[in-house]
Coordinates of C-alpha atoms in Angstrom, one line a residue:
Chain P
M551 CA -19.7 43.0 34.6
E552 CA -18.7 39.5 33.7
S553 CA -20.0 38.0 30.5
I554 CA -19.6 34.7 28.8
E555 CA -18.9 35.2 25.1
N556 CA -17.7 33.3 22.1
V557 CA -14.7 35.1 20.7
I558 CA -12.3 34.6 17.8
S559 CA -9.0 34.7 19.6
G560 CA -6.9 34.0 16.5
S561 CA -7.1 33.2 12.8
C562 CA -4.9 31.9 10.0
S563 CA -5.8 31.8 6.3
I564 CA -3.8 30.4 3.4
H565 CA -4.7 31.2 -0.2
E566 CA -3.3 32.9 -3.3
Q567 CA 0.3 32.0 -2.1
K568 CA -0.2 34.0 1.1
V569 CA -0.4 33.1 4.8
I570 CA -2.5 35.6 6.6
I571 CA -2.2 35.5 10.4
D572 CA -4.8 37.5 12.4
G573 CA -5.5 39.6 9.3
K574 CA -1.9 40.4 8.4
V575 CA 0.4 38.8 5.8
G576 CA 2.8 36.4 7.6
F577 CA 4.4 34.8 4.6
E578 CA 4.1 35.4 0.9
G579 CA 5.2 33.0 -1.8
N580 CA 6.1 33.3 -5.4
I581 CA 3.0 33.2 -7.6
D582 CA 4.8 30.7 -9.9
W583 CA 5.1 28.1 -7.2
S584 CA 2.7 25.2 -7.3
M585 CA 0.5 24.7 -4.3
P586 CA 2.6 21.7 -3.0
E587 CA 5.8 23.8 -3.5
F588 CA 4.3 26.7 -1.7
L589 CA 3.1 24.6 1.3
K590 CA 6.6 23.1 1.6
K591 CA 8.1 26.6 1.8
V592 CA 5.5 27.5 4.4
Y593 CA 6.3 24.3 6.4
K594 CA 10.0 25.2 6.3
N595 CA 9.6 28.9 6.9
F596 CA 7.5 28.2 10.1
E597 CA 9.9 25.5 11.2
M598 CA 7.2 22.9 11.8
K599 CA 9.5 19.9 12.1
Y600 CA 6.9 17.2 11.7
P601 CA 8.3 14.8 9.0
K602 CA 4.8 13.1 8.6
F603 CA 3.9 16.4 6.8
Y604 CA 5.6 15.0 3.6
K605 CA 3.4 12.0 3.6
M606 CA 0.1 13.9 3.8
D607 CA -2.2 14.6 0.8
P608 CA -2.6 18.2 -0.3
L609 CA -5.8 18.7 1.7
T610 CA -4.4 17.4 4.9
K611 CA -1.2 19.5 4.3
L612 CA -3.2 22.6 3.9
G613 CA -5.4 22.0 7.0
F614 CA -2.4 20.9 9.1
T615 CA -0.3 23.9 8.0
T616 CA -3.1 26.3 8.7
A617 CA -3.7 24.8 12.2
E618 CA 0.0 24.7 13.0
I619 CA 0.4 28.4 12.4
L620 CA -2.9 29.3 14.1
L621 CA -2.0 27.4 17.2
R622 CA 1.6 28.7 17.6
D623 CA 2.2 29.9 21.2
K624 CA -1.5 29.4 22.1
N625 CA -0.7 26.6 24.6
L626 CA -4.2 25.2 24.4
N627 CA -3.3 22.0 26.2
E628 CA -2.3 24.0 29.2
K629 CA -5.5 26.1 29.2
Y630 CA -8.0 23.4 28.4
D631 CA -8.7 19.7 29.0
D632 CA -7.8 17.8 25.8
A633 CA -11.4 16.6 25.7
D634 CA -12.7 20.2 25.5
I635 CA -10.8 21.1 22.4
G636 CA -12.9 20.6 19.3
I637 CA -12.5 20.9 15.5
V638 CA -15.2 21.9 13.0
I639 CA -14.1 22.2 9.4
L640 CA -16.1 22.7 6.2
N641 CA -15.1 22.2 2.6
R642 CA -16.7 21.7 -0.8
S643 CA -14.6 19.0 -2.5
S644 CA -14.1 16.5 0.3
S645 CA -10.9 14.6 -0.5
I646 CA -11.5 14.5 -4.2
D647 CA -7.8 14.9 -5.4
I648 CA -6.5 12.0 -3.3
D649 CA -9.6 9.9 -4.2
K650 CA -8.8 10.3 -7.9
A651 CA -5.1 9.5 -7.3
F652 CA -6.0 6.3 -5.4
Q653 CA -8.5 5.4 -8.1
L654 CA -5.7 5.5 -10.6
T655 CA -3.8 2.8 -8.6
I656 CA -6.7 0.4 -9.0
D657 CA -8.2 1.3 -12.4
D658 CA -6.1 -1.1 -14.5
N659 CA -6.5 -4.8 -13.7
D660 CA -3.0 -5.5 -15.2
N661 CA -1.4 -2.9 -13.1
Y662 CA -3.4 -3.2 -9.9
Y663 CA -1.4 -1.9 -7.0
P664 CA -3.7 -0.1 -4.4
S665 CA -1.5 2.3 -2.6
P666 CA -1.9 2.1 1.2
A667 CA -0.3 5.6 1.6
L668 CA -2.9 7.2 -0.7
F669 CA -5.8 5.1 0.7
V670 CA -5.3 6.4 4.2
Y671 CA -6.1 10.0 3.1
T672 CA -9.3 9.2 1.1
L673 CA -11.5 10.8 3.7
P674 CA -11.5 14.5 4.6
N675 CA -11.8 13.6 8.3
I676 CA -8.2 12.4 8.2
M677 CA -7.2 16.1 8.0
A678 CA -9.0 16.8 11.3
G679 CA -7.5 13.6 12.8
E680 CA -4.0 14.6 11.9
I681 CA -4.4 17.9 13.6
C682 CA -5.8 16.1 16.7
I683 CA -2.9 13.7 16.7
R684 CA -0.3 16.4 16.4
H685 CA -1.9 18.5 19.2
K686 CA -3.3 15.7 21.3
F687 CA -6.9 17.1 21.0
K688 CA -9.6 14.7 22.1
G689 CA -12.7 16.7 21.7
E690 CA -15.4 16.4 19.0
N691 CA -14.0 16.8 15.5
T692 CA -16.2 17.0 12.4
V693 CA -15.7 17.8 8.7
F694 CA -18.8 18.9 6.8
I695 CA -19.1 18.9 3.1
R696 CA -21.0 21.9 1.9
K697 CA -21.5 23.6 -1.5
E698 CA -20.3 27.0 -0.3
F699 CA -18.6 28.5 2.7
S700 CA -21.2 29.4 5.3
A701 CA -20.2 31.7 8.2
K702 CA -23.7 31.1 9.7
F703 CA -23.3 27.3 9.7
I704 CA -19.9 27.6 11.4
Q705 CA -21.3 30.1 14.0
D706 CA -24.4 28.0 14.7
Y707 CA -22.6 24.6 14.9
V708 CA -19.7 25.8 17.1
S709 CA -22.1 27.8 19.4
L710 CA -24.1 24.6 19.7
L711 CA -21.0 22.6 20.8
F712 CA -20.4 25.2 23.4
Q713 CA -24.0 25.3 24.6
K714 CA -24.1 21.5 24.9
K715 CA -20.8 21.5 26.8
K716 CA -19.2 19.4 24.0
A717 CA -16.3 21.8 23.8
K718 CA -14.9 24.9 25.4
V719 CA -12.6 25.9 22.6
C720 CA -12.9 25.1 18.9
I721 CA -10.7 25.3 15.8
A722 CA -13.2 26.1 13.1
G723 CA -13.3 27.1 9.5
W724 CA -12.9 26.1 5.9
V725 CA -10.2 24.0 4.2
E726 CA -10.7 23.4 0.5
V727 CA -8.5 21.9 -2.2
N728 CA -9.5 21.0 -5.7
H729 CA -6.6 20.4 -8.1
T730 CA -4.7 23.7 -8.2
Q731 CA -7.4 25.7 -6.3
Y732 CA -7.1 26.0 -2.6
K733 CA -8.2 28.1 0.3
S734 CA -8.2 27.8 4.0
L735 CA -9.3 29.8 7.0
L736 CA -9.1 28.4 10.5
M737 CA -10.2 30.4 13.6
L738 CA -9.6 29.7 17.2
V739 CA -13.0 30.2 18.9
E740 CA -13.1 30.3 22.7
N741 CA -16.1 30.3 25.0
T742 CA -14.7 32.6 27.6
I743 CA -15.6 34.7 30.6
F744 CA -14.6 38.3 30.2
A745 CA -14.6 41.0 32.9
N746 CA -15.8 43.5 30.3
S747 CA -17.5 42.5 27.1
Y748 CA -15.6 45.2 25.2
D749 CA -12.3 43.6 26.1
S750 CA -13.3 40.4 24.3
G751 CA -11.7 41.2 20.9
H752 CA -13.5 39.8 17.9
T753 CA -16.9 38.6 18.8
F754 CA -17.7 35.3 17.0
D755 CA -20.4 36.3 14.6
T756 CA -21.0 36.0 10.9
N757 CA -19.7 39.5 10.1
A758 CA -16.4 38.8 11.8
I759 CA -16.1 35.3 10.2
N760 CA -17.0 36.7 6.7
K761 CA -14.5 39.5 7.1
L762 CA -11.7 36.9 7.8
F763 CA -12.8 34.7 4.9
Chain I
M700 CA 24.1 -6.3 -4.3
E701 CA 25.5 -2.8 -3.6
E702 CA 23.9 -1.5 -6.8
L703 CA 20.5 -3.0 -5.7
I704 CA 20.9 -1.4 -2.3
E705 CA 21.4 2.0 -3.8
R706 CA 18.4 1.6 -6.1
L707 CA 16.3 0.5 -3.2
K708 CA 17.2 3.6 -1.2
G709 CA 16.0 5.8 -4.0
E710 CA 12.8 3.9 -4.4
I711 CA 12.1 3.9 -0.6
I712 CA 12.6 7.7 -0.5
E713 CA 10.2 8.1 -3.5
V714 CA 7.4 5.8 -2.4
L715 CA 7.5 6.9 1.3
N716 CA 7.9 10.6 0.5
L717 CA 11.0 11.0 2.7
E718 CA 11.7 14.4 1.2
D719 CA 14.3 15.5 3.7
V720 CA 16.3 12.3 3.4
E721 CA 19.2 11.7 0.9
P722 CA 20.1 8.2 -0.2
E723 CA 23.6 8.5 1.4
E724 CA 22.0 9.2 4.7
I725 CA 20.3 5.8 4.8
D726 CA 22.5 3.2 6.5
A727 CA 21.9 0.0 4.6
D728 CA 22.2 -2.0 7.8
A729 CA 20.2 0.2 10.2
P730 CA 16.6 -0.8 11.2
L731 CA 14.0 0.8 9.0
F732 CA 11.3 0.8 11.7
G733 CA 11.2 2.1 15.2
E734 CA 14.5 3.9 15.1
G735 CA 16.4 4.7 11.9
L736 CA 14.0 6.2 9.4
G737 CA 11.1 5.9 11.9
L738 CA 8.7 4.3 9.5
D739 CA 5.2 3.2 10.5
S740 CA 2.7 0.5 9.6
I741 CA 1.4 2.2 6.5
D742 CA 5.0 2.5 5.3
A743 CA 5.3 -1.3 5.8
L744 CA 2.3 -1.8 3.5
E745 CA 3.8 0.5 0.9
L746 CA 7.1 -1.4 1.0
I747 CA 5.1 -4.6 0.4
V748 CA 3.5 -2.9 -2.7
L749 CA 7.0 -1.8 -3.8
L750 CA 8.4 -5.3 -3.8
E751 CA 5.4 -6.6 -5.8
K752 CA 5.2 -3.7 -8.3
N753 CA 8.9 -3.2 -8.9
Y754 CA 10.3 -6.7 -8.4
G755 CA 7.3 -9.0 -9.0
I756 CA 7.8 -10.5 -5.5
K757 CA 4.7 -11.3 -3.4
I758 CA 5.1 -11.8 0.3
E759 CA 2.9 -14.8 1.0
D760 CA 3.4 -14.9 4.8
P761 CA 3.0 -11.5 6.5
K762 CA 5.1 -12.9 9.4
D763 CA 8.1 -12.8 7.1
G764 CA 7.8 -9.0 6.8
K765 CA 9.7 -8.2 10.0
K766 CA 12.7 -10.1 8.8
I767 CA 12.5 -8.9 5.2
F768 CA 12.0 -5.2 6.0
F769 CA 14.5 -5.1 8.9
S770 CA 16.9 -3.0 6.8
V771 CA 17.6 -2.0 3.2
R772 CA 20.2 -4.8 3.0
S773 CA 17.8 -7.4 4.2
M774 CA 15.3 -6.2 1.6
A775 CA 18.0 -6.4 -1.1
E776 CA 19.0 -9.9 0.0
Y777 CA 15.4 -11.1 -0.1
I778 CA 14.9 -9.6 -3.6
T779 CA 18.1 -11.3 -4.9
E780 CA 17.0 -14.6 -3.4
H781 CA 13.4 -14.5 -4.7
K782 CA 13.5 -12.5 -8.0
G783 CA 12.3 -14.6 -10.9
K784 CA 11.1 -17.5 -8.7

């Protein structure tokens, strides 16, 4: 019997110097590396070849890198219309690190040189925008600031996007950076017709999301 | 002039985060935008800040930017001509 289900068809998580792809360690860094050093190694290891990466702030680098690994070989643009591919990301600290760095460039009236390169990243939505630019996604993209990770919020919001026909597939999860602390989890969630519901893999529910987080 | 060009190459790599680029890979006469280093409009703004912060040179007319930032050499020439004015 055919059924339409929301399923997690892929995931990538980066934290504690590890890249976890679909639940398995895909790359492990040295614990002594700083977060920027680690992400640079990840970028090179997965041969991303996107020089703009170097210009991104740490939050965008983390979100971009996680999405890049998640979306490898997924060919979303072939399966879906660009306007049906959405992004929903949550985090706690917004773009606080780059906000502070930019503030430093305008704090001193005698040394007042606002940096355009820093300014452009002083919004967490830029992270979602960079992923959209890279992959030519044109669907709804939103970044929510929340105190804590919430599997229920992600499930509810993405399901609503599907229900309201705002998206057919969604990159959803959590990307958080605050100074040296960082953690990301992005999932590929598809609203798909399956011949048998038991073939659908990971059902998109709070248990599955929490397990991946 | 050559010394200034070398210094500028290092500064450009630093402020624009061109981490994979070595100073010797930058052709002083090659266009900075479009081809060459493939810089964008935000990079152009950052170069304007660089001139002001490191050399005390303010570009009064934005239309001059295209000529000044054509290449590393044109930047160096502009700095030499306008520094201390």
